[in-house]
Structure formats: structure tokens, C-alpha cells
XYZ file of N, CA and C in Angstrom:
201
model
N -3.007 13.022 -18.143
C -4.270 12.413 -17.761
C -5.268 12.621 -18.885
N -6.195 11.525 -19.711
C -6.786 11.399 -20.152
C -8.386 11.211 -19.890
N -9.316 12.163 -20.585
C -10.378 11.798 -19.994
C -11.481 11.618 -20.774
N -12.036 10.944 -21.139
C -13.637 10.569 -22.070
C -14.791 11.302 -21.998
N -15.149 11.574 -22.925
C -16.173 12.122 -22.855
C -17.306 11.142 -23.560
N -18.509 10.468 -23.226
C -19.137 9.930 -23.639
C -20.736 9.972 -23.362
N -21.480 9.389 -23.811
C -22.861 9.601 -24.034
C -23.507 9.091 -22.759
N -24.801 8.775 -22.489
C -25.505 7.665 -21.288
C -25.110 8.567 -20.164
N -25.072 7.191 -19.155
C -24.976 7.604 -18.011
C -23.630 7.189 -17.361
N -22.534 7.398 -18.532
C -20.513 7.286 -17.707
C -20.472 8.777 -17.928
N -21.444 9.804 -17.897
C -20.788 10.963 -17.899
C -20.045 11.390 -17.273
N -18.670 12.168 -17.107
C -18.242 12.759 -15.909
C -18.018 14.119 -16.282
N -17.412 14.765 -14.654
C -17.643 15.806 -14.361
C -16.161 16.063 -14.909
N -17.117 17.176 -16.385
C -15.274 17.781 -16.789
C -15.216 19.601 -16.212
N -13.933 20.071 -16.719
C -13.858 20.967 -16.313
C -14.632 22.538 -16.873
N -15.087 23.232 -16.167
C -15.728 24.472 -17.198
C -15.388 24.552 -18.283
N -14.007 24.690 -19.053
C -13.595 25.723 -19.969
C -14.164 24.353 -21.184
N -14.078 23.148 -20.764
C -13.983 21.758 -21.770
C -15.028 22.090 -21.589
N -16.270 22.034 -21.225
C -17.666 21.888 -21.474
C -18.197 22.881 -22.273
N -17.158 23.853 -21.720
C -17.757 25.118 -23.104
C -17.349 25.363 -24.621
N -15.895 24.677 -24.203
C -15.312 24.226 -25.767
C -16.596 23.521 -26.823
N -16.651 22.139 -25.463
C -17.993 21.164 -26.284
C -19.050 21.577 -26.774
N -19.794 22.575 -25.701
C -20.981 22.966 -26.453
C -21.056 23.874 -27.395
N -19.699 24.525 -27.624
C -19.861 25.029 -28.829
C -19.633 24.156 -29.958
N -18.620 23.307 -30.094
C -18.714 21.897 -30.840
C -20.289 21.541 -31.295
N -20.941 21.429 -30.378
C -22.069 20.941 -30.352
C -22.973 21.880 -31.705
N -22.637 22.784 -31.871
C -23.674 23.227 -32.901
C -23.324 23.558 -33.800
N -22.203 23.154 -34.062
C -21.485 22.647 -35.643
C -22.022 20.877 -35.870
N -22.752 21.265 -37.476
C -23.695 20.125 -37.558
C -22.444 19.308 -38.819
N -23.075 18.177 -38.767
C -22.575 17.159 -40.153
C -23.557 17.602 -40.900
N -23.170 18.093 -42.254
C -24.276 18.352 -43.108
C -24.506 16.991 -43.875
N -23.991 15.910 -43.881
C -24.932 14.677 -44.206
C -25.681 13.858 -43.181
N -24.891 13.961 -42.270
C -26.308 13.198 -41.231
C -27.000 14.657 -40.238
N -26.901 15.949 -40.254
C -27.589 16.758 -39.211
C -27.462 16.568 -37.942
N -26.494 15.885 -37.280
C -25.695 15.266 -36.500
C -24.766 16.646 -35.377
N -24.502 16.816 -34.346
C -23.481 17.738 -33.866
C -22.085 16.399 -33.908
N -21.431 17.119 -34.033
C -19.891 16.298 -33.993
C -19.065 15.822 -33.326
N -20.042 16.752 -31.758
C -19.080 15.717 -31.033
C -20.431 14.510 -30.454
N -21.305 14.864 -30.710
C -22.332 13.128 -30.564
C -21.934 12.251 -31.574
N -21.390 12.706 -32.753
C -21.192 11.828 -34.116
C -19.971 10.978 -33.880
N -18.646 11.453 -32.604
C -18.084 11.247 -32.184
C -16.729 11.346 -32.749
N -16.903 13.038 -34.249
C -15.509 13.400 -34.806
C -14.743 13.657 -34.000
N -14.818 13.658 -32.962
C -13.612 14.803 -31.683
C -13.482 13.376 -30.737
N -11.820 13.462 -30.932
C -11.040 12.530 -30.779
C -10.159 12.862 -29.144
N -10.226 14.057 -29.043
C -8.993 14.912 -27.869
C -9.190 16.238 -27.976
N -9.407 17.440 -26.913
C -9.535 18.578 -26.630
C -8.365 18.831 -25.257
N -7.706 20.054 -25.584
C -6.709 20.178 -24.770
C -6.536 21.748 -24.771
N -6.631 22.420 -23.775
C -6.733 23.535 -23.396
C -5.755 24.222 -22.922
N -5.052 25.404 -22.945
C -4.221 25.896 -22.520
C -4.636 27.358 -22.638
N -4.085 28.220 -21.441
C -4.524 29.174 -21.560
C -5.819 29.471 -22.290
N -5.856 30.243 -23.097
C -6.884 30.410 -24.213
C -7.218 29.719 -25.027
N -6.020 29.137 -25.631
C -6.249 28.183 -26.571
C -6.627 26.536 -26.709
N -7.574 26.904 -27.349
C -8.140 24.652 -27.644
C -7.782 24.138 -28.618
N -7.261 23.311 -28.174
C -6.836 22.379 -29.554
C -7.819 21.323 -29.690
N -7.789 20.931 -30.992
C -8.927 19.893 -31.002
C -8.348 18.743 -32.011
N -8.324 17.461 -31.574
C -8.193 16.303 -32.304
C -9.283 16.109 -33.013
N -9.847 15.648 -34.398
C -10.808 15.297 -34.833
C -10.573 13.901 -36.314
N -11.782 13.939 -36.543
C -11.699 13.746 -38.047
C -12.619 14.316 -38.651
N -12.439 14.341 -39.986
C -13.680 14.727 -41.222
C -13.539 13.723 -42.245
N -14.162 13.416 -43.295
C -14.833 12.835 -43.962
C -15.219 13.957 -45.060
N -14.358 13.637 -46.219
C -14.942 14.273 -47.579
C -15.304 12.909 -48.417
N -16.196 13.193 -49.040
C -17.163 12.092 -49.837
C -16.614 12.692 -50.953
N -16.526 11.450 -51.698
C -16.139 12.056 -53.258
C -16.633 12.044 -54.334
N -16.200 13.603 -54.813
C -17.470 14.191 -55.720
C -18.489 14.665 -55.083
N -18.203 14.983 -53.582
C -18.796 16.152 -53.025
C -18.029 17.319 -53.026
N -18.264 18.658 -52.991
C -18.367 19.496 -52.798
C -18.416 19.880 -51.182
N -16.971 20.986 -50.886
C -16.418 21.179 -50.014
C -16.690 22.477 -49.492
């Protein structure tokens, strides 16, 4: 079962441990736009087990930036 996480008002009701995954997501910034990542919408899939989260994403290196 797959479930979305999105902006507005299709929010739904996810489970504790995912919301806390997210908000820690949340304050890891994009240092080119100052952005959190999962509003920027890098996080693709979060999947929880026991302890562990896995996280689908992407990043974006610009080139001839500095990593």
C-alpha cells in the first residue's frame, strides 16, 4: 500500500513514526533554494521498519558546485 504525502488540503492521516521521520526531513534545508525537502518534493518513498527508515529521494549536484 502506497501513500502520498502532499501539500493543501489532500492531506492525510499518516502514521506517527512517518510524521516524525518527515518532520525531521523537514529541517534539512536545500542550500540553493532554503527550501525543506520534503516541501521541495526530494522524497520520493519512506518506508519504515522496525527502527529503520528508508528513504527514496533525489539530489541535485550543480556543476562546479561544491559538495
Amino acid at each position: 500500500m502506497r501513500r502520498r504525502h502532499s501539500k493543501g488540503n489532500n492531506r492525510i492521516n499518516l502514521p506517527p513514526e512517518v510524521q516524525r521521520v518527515l518532520n525531521a526531513l523537514r529541517e534539512v534545508k536545500d542550500p540553493e533554494t532554503d527550501l525543506n525537502i520534503v516541501d521541495e518534493g526530494l522524497i520520493y518513498g519512506l518506508t519504515i521498519e522496525d527502527r529503520t527508515a528508508r528513504i527514496r529521494g533525489s539530489a541535485y549536484i550543480g556543476i562546479g558546485k561544491p559538495m
